[in-house]
PDB file of C-alpha atoms in Angstrom:
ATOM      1  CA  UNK U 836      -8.268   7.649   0.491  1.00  0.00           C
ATOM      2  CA  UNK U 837     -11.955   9.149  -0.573  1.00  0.00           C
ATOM      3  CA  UNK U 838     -14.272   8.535  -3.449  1.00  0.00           C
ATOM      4  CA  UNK U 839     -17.092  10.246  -4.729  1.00  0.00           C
ATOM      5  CA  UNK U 840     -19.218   7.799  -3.171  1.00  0.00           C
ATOM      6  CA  UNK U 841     -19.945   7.855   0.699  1.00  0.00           C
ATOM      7  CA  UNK U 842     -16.467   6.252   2.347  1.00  0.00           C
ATOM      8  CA  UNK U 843     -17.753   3.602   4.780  1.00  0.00           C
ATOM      9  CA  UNK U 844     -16.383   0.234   6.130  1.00  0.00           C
ATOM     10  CA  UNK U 845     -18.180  -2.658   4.465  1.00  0.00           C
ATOM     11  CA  UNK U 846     -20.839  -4.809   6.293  1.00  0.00           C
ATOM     12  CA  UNK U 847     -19.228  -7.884   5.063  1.00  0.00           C
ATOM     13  CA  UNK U 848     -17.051 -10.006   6.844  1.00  0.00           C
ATOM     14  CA  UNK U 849     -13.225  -8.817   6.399  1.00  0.00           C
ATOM     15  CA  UNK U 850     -10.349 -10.937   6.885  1.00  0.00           C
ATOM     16  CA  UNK U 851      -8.239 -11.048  10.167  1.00  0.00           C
ATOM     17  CA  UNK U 852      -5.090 -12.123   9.180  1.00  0.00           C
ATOM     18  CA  UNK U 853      -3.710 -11.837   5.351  1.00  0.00           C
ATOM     19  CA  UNK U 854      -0.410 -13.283   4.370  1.00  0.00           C
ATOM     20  CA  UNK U 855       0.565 -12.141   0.694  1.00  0.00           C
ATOM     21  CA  UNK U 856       4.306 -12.620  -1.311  1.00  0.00           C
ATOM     22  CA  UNK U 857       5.175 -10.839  -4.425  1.00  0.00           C
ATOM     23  CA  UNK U 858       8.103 -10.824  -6.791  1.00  0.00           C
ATOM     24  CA  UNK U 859       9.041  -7.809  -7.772  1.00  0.00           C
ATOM     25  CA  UNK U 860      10.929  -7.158 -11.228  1.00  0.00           C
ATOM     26  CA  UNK U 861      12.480  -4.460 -13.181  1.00  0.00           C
ATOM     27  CA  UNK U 862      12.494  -4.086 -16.581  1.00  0.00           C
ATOM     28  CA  UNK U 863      11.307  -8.044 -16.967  1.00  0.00           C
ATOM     29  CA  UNK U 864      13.885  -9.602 -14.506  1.00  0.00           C
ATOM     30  CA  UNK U 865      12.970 -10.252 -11.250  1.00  0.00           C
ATOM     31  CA  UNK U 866      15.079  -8.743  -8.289  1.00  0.00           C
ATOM     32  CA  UNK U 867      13.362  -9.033  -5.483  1.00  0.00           C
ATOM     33  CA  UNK U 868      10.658 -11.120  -3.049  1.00  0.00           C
ATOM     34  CA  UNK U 869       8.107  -9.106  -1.109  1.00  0.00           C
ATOM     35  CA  UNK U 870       6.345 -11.048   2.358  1.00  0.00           C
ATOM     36  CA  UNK U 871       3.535  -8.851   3.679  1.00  0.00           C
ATOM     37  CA  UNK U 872       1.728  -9.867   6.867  1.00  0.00           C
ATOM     38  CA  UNK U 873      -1.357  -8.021   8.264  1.00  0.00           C
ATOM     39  CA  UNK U 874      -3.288  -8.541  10.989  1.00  0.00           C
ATOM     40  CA  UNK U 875      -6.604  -7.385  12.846  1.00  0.00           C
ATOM     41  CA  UNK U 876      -6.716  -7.431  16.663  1.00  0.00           C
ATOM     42  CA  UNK U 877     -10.286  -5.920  18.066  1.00  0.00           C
ATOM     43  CA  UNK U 878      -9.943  -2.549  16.995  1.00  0.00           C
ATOM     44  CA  UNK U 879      -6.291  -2.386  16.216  1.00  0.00           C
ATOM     45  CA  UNK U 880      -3.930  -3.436  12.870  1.00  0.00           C
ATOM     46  CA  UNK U 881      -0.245  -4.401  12.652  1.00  0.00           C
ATOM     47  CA  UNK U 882       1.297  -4.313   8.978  1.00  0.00           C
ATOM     48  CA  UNK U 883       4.883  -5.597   8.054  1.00  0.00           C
ATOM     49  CA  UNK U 884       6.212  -5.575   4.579  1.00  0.00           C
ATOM     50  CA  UNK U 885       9.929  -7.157   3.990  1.00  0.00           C
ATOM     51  CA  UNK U 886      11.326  -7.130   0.721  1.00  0.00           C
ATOM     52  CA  UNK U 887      14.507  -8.922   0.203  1.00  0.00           C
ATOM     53  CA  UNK U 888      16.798  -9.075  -3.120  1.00  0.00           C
ATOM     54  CA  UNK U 889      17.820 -11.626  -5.460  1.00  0.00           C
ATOM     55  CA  UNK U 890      20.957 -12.285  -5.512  1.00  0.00           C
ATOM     56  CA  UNK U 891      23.282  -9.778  -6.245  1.00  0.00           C
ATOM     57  CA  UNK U 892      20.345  -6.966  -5.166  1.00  0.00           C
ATOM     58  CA  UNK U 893      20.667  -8.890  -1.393  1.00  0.00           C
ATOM     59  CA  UNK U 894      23.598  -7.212  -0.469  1.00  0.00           C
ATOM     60  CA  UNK U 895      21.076  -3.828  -0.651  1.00  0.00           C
ATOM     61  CA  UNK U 896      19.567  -5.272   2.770  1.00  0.00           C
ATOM     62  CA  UNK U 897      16.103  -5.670   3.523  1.00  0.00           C
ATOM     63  CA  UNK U 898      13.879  -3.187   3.000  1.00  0.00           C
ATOM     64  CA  UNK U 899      11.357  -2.840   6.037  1.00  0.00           C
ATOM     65  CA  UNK U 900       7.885  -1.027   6.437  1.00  0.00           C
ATOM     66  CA  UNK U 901       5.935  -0.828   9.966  1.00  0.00           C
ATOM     67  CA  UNK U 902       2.376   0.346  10.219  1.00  0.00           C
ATOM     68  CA  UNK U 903       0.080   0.086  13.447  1.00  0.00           C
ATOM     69  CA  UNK U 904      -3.098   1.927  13.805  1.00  0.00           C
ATOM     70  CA  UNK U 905      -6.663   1.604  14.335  1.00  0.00           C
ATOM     71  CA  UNK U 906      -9.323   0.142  12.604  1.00  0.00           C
ATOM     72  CA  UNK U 907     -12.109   2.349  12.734  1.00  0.00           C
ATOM     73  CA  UNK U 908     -15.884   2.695  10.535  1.00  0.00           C
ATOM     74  CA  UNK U 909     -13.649   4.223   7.632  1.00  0.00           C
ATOM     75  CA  UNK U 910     -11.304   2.157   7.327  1.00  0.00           C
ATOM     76  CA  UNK U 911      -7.272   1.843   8.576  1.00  0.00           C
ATOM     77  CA  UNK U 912      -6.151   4.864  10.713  1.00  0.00           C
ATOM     78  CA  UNK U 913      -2.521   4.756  11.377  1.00  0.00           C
ATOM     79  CA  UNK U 914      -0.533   5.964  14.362  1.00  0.00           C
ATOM     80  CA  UNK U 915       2.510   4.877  13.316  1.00  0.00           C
ATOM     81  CA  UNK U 916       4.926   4.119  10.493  1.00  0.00           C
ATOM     82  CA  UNK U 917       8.269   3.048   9.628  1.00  0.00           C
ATOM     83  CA  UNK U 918      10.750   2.762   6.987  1.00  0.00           C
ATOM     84  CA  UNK U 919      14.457   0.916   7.358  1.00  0.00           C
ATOM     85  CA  UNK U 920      16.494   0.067   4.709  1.00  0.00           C
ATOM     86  CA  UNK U 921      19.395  -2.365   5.666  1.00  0.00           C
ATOM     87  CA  UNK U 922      21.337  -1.705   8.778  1.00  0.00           C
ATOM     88  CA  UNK U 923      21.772   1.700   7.993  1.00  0.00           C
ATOM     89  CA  UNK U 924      19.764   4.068  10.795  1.00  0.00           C
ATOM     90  CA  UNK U 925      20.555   7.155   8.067  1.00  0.00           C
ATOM     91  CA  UNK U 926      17.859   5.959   5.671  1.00  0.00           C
ATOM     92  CA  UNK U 927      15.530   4.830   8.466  1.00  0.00           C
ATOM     93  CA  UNK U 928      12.240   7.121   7.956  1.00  0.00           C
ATOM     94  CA  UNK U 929       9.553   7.611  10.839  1.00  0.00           C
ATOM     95  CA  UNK U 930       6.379   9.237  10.473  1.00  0.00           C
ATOM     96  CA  UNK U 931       3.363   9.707  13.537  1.00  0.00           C
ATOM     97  CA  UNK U 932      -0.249  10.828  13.162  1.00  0.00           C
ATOM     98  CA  UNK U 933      -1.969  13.058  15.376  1.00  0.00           C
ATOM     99  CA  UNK U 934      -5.143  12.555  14.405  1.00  0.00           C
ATOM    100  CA  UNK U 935      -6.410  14.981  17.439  1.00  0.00           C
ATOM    101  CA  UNK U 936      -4.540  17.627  15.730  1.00  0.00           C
ATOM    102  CA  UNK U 937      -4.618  16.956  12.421  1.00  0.00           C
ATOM    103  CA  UNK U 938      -0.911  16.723  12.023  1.00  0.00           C
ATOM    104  CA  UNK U 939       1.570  14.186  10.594  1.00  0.00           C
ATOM    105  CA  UNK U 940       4.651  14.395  12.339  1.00  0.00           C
ATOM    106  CA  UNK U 941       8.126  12.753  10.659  1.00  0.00           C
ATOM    107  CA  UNK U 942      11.568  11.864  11.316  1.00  0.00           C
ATOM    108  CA  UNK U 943      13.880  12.181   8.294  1.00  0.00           C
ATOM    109  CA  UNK U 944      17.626  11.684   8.842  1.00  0.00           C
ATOM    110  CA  UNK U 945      17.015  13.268  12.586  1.00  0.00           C
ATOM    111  CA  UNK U 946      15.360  15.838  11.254  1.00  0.00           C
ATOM    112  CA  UNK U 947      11.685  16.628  12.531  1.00  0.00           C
ATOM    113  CA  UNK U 948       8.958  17.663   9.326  1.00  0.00           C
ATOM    114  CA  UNK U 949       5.527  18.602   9.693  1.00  0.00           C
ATOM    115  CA  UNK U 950       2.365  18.118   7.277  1.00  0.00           C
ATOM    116  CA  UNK U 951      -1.238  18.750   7.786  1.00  0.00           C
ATOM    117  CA  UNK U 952      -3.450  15.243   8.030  1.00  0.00           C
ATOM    118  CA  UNK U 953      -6.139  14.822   6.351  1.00  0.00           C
ATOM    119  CA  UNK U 954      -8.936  12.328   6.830  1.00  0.00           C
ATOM    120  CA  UNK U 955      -8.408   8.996   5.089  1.00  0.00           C
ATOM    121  CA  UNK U 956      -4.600   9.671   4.915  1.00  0.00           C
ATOM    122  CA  UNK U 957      -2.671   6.611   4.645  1.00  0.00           C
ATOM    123  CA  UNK U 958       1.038   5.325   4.806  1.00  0.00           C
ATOM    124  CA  UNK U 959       3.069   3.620   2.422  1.00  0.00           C
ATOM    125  CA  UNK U 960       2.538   0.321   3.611  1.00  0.00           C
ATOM    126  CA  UNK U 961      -1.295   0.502   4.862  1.00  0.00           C
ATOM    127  CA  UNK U 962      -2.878   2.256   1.745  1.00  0.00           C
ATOM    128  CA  UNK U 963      -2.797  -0.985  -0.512  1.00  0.00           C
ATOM    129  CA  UNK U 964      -4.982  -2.621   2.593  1.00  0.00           C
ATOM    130  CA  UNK U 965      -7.400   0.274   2.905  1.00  0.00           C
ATOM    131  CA  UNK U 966      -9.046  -0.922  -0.453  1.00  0.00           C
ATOM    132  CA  UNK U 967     -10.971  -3.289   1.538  1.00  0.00           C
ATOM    133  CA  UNK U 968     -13.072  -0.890   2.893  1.00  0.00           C
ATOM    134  CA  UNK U 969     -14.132   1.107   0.452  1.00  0.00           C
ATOM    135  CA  UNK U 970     -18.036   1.065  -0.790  1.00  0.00           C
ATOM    136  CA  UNK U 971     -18.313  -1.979  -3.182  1.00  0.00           C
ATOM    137  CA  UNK U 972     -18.212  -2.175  -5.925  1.00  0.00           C
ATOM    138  CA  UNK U 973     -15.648   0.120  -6.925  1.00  0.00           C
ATOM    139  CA  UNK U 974     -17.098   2.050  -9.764  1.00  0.00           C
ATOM    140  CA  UNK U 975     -15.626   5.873  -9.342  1.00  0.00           C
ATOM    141  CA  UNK U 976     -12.467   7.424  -9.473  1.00  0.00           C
ATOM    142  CA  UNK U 977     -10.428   7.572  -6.533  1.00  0.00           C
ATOM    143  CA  UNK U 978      -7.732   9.717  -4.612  1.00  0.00           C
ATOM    144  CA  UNK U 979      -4.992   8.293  -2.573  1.00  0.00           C
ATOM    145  CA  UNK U 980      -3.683  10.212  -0.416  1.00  0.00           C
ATOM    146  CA  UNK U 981      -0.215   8.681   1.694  1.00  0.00           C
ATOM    147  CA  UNK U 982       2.759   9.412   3.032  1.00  0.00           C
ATOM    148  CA  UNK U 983       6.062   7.985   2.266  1.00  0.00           C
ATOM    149  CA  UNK U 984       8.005   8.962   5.413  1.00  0.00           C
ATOM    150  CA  UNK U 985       9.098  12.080   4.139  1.00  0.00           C
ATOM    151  CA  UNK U 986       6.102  13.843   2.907  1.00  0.00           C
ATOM    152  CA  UNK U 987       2.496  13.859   1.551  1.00  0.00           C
ATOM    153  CA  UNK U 988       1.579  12.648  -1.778  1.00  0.00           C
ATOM    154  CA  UNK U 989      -1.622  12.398  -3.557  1.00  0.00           C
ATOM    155  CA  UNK U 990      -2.515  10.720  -6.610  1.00  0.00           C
ATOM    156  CA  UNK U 991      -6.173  10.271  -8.645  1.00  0.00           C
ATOM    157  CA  UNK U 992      -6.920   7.371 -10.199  1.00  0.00           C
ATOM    158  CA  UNK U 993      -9.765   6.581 -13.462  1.00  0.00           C
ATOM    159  CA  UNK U 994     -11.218   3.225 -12.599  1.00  0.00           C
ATOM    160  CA  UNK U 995     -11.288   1.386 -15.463  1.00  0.00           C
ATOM    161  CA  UNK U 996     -14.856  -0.279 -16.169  1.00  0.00           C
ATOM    162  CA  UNK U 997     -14.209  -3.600 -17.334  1.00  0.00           C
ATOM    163  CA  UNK U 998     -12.652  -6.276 -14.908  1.00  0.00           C
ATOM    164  CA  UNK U 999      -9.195  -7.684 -16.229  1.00  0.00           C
ATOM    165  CA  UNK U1000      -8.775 -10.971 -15.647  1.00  0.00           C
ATOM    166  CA  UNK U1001      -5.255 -11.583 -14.632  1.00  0.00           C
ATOM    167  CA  UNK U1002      -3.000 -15.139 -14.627  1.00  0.00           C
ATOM    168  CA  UNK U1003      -0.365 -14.710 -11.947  1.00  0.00           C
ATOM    169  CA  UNK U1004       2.189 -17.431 -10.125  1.00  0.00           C
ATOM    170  CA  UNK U1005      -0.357 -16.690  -7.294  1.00  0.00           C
ATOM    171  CA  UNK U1006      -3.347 -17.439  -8.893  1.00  0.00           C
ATOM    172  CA  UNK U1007      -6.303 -16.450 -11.435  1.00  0.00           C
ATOM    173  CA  UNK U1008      -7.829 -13.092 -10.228  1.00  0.00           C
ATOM    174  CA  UNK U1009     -10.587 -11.089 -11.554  1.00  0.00           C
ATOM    175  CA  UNK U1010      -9.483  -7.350 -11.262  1.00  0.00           C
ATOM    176  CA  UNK U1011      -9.954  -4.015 -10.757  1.00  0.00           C
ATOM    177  CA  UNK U1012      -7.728  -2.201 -12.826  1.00  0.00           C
ATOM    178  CA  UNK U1013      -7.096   1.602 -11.306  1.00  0.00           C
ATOM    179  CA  UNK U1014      -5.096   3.892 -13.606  1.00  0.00           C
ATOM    180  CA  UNK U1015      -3.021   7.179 -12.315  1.00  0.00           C
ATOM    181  CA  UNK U1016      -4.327  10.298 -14.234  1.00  0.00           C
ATOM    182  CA  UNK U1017      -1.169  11.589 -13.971  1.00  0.00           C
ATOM    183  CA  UNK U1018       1.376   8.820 -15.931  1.00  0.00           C
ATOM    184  CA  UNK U1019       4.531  10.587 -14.523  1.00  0.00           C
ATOM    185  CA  UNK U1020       3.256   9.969 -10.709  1.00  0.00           C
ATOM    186  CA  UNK U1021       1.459   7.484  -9.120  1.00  0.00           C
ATOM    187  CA  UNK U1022       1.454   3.458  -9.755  1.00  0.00           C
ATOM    188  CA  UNK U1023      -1.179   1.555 -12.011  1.00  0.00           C
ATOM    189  CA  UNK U1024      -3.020  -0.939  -9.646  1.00  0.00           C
ATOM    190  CA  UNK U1025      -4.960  -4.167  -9.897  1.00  0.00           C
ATOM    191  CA  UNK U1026      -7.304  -5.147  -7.149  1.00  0.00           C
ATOM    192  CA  UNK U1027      -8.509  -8.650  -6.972  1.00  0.00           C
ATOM    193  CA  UNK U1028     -12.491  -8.003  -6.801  1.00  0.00           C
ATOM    194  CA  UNK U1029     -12.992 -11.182  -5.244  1.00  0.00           C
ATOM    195  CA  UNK U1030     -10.713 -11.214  -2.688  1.00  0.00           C
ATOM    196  CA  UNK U1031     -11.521  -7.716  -0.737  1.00  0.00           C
ATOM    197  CA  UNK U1032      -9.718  -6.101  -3.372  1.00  0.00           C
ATOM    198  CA  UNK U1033      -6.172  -7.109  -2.334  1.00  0.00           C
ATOM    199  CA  UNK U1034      -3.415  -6.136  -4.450  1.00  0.00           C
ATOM    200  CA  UNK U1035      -2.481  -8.418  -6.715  1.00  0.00           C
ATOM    201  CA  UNK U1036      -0.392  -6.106  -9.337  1.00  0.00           C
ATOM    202  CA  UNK U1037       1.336  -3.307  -9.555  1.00  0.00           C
ATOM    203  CA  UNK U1038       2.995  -0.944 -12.448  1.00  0.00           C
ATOM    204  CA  UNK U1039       5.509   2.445 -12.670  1.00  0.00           C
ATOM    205  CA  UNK U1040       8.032   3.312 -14.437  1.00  0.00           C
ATOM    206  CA  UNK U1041      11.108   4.901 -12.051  1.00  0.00           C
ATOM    207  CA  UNK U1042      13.410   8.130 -12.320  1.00  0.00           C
ATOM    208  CA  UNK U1043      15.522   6.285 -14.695  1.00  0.00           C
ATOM    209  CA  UNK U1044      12.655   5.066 -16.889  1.00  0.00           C
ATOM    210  CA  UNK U1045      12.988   1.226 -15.809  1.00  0.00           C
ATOM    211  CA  UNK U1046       9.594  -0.406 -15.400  1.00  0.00           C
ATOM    212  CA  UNK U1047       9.084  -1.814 -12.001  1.00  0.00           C
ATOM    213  CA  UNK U1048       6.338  -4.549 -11.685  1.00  0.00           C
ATOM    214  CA  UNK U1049       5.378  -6.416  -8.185  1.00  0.00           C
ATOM    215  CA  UNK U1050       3.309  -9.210  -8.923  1.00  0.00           C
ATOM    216  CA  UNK U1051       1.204 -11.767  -6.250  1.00  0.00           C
ATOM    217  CA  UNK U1052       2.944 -14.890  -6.032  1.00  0.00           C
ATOM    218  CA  UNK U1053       1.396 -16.365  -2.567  1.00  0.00           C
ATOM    219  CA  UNK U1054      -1.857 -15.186  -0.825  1.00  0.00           C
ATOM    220  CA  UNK U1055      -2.938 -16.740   2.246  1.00  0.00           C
ATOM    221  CA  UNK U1056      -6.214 -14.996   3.859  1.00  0.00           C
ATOM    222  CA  UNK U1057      -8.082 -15.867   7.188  1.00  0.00           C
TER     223      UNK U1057
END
């Protein structure tokens, strides 16, 4: 993830341990609950996301992302990331990064696949926590770049100027709202300015033109 600005951890103090929930919904009715844990150990990160269904969406399974790494002057560096869905090992994604080689190395349905890395490259589950060190405030547009588990994606974003203040189960949050500049691709986001820029919202519209919204419900931050 880079800016136009110089990409540097910030000299504030950043939290150890967060605990966040979300609901997620689709087209207005909620379908699922999202628990995200992260947490810092010396130089090291461990990131687990677990989203589970409502109701008749449980029988789906739970939908599990792993991310370790390092925590380095830039930010999150992962070494490792996972994707399982349910109890089925055919949907299970893997993904490594070599960072000595500059390679991202996955694992889709047994089959090996092989991408060049990038600096600032993030995965699926980390790249909503690398926000917090980014140069503050957060005035010019950004590119994410991330991997899903089965390939490299990159999306810019137009940071909108004006904070949106935003009323959630969670909370009152002032916000950062960051806006794809491709609509088709990419998620709107909204980063809660005064809490390291967590993730308090986010927007897309799917395949099948359903809107999918995750919202904050819980935060918990040490």
């Amino acid at each position: 993830m880079t800016s136009n600005t110089v990409f540097a951890a910030q000299q504030v103090a950043l939290p150890k341990r967060i605990q966040a929930n979300y609901v997620v919904s689709k087209d207005g009715k909620a379908f699922a609950n999202v628990r995200e844990q992260f947490v810092i150990t010396g130089k090291t990160y461990q990131l687990e996301s677990v989203t589970k269904g409502i109701g008749v969406y449980a029988l789906l399974g739970e939908r599990k992302l792993i991310s370790t790494g390092k925590v380095t002057s830039k930010g999150l560096q992962p070494r490792h990331f996972e994707l399982h869905q349910g109890d089925n090992p055919k949907k299970a994604l893997f993904a490594d990064f070599d960072w000595s080689k500059n390679t991202l190395r996955m694992l889709v349905k047994g089959e090996p696949r092989e991408a060049k890395l990038s600096s600032g490259t993030q995965d699926l589950a980390s790249f909503a926590y690398q926000f917090m060190f980014l140069p503050r405030p957060i005035k010019n547009d950004l590119t994410v770049k991330l991997t899903t588990g089965k390939k490299l994606n990159e999306y810019s974003y137009k940071v909108k100027p004006a904070l949106e203040l935003l009323n959630v189960e969670g909370g009152q949050y002032k916000t950062l709202h960051l806006v794809p500049t491709d609509q088709n691709e990419g998620k709107e986001l909204w980063l809660a300015t005064e809490k390291n820029y967590l993730l308090v919202r986010f927007l897309m519209v799917d395949e099948d033109g359903a809107k999918l919204e995750q919202t904050l419900t819980e935060l918990h931050v040490e």
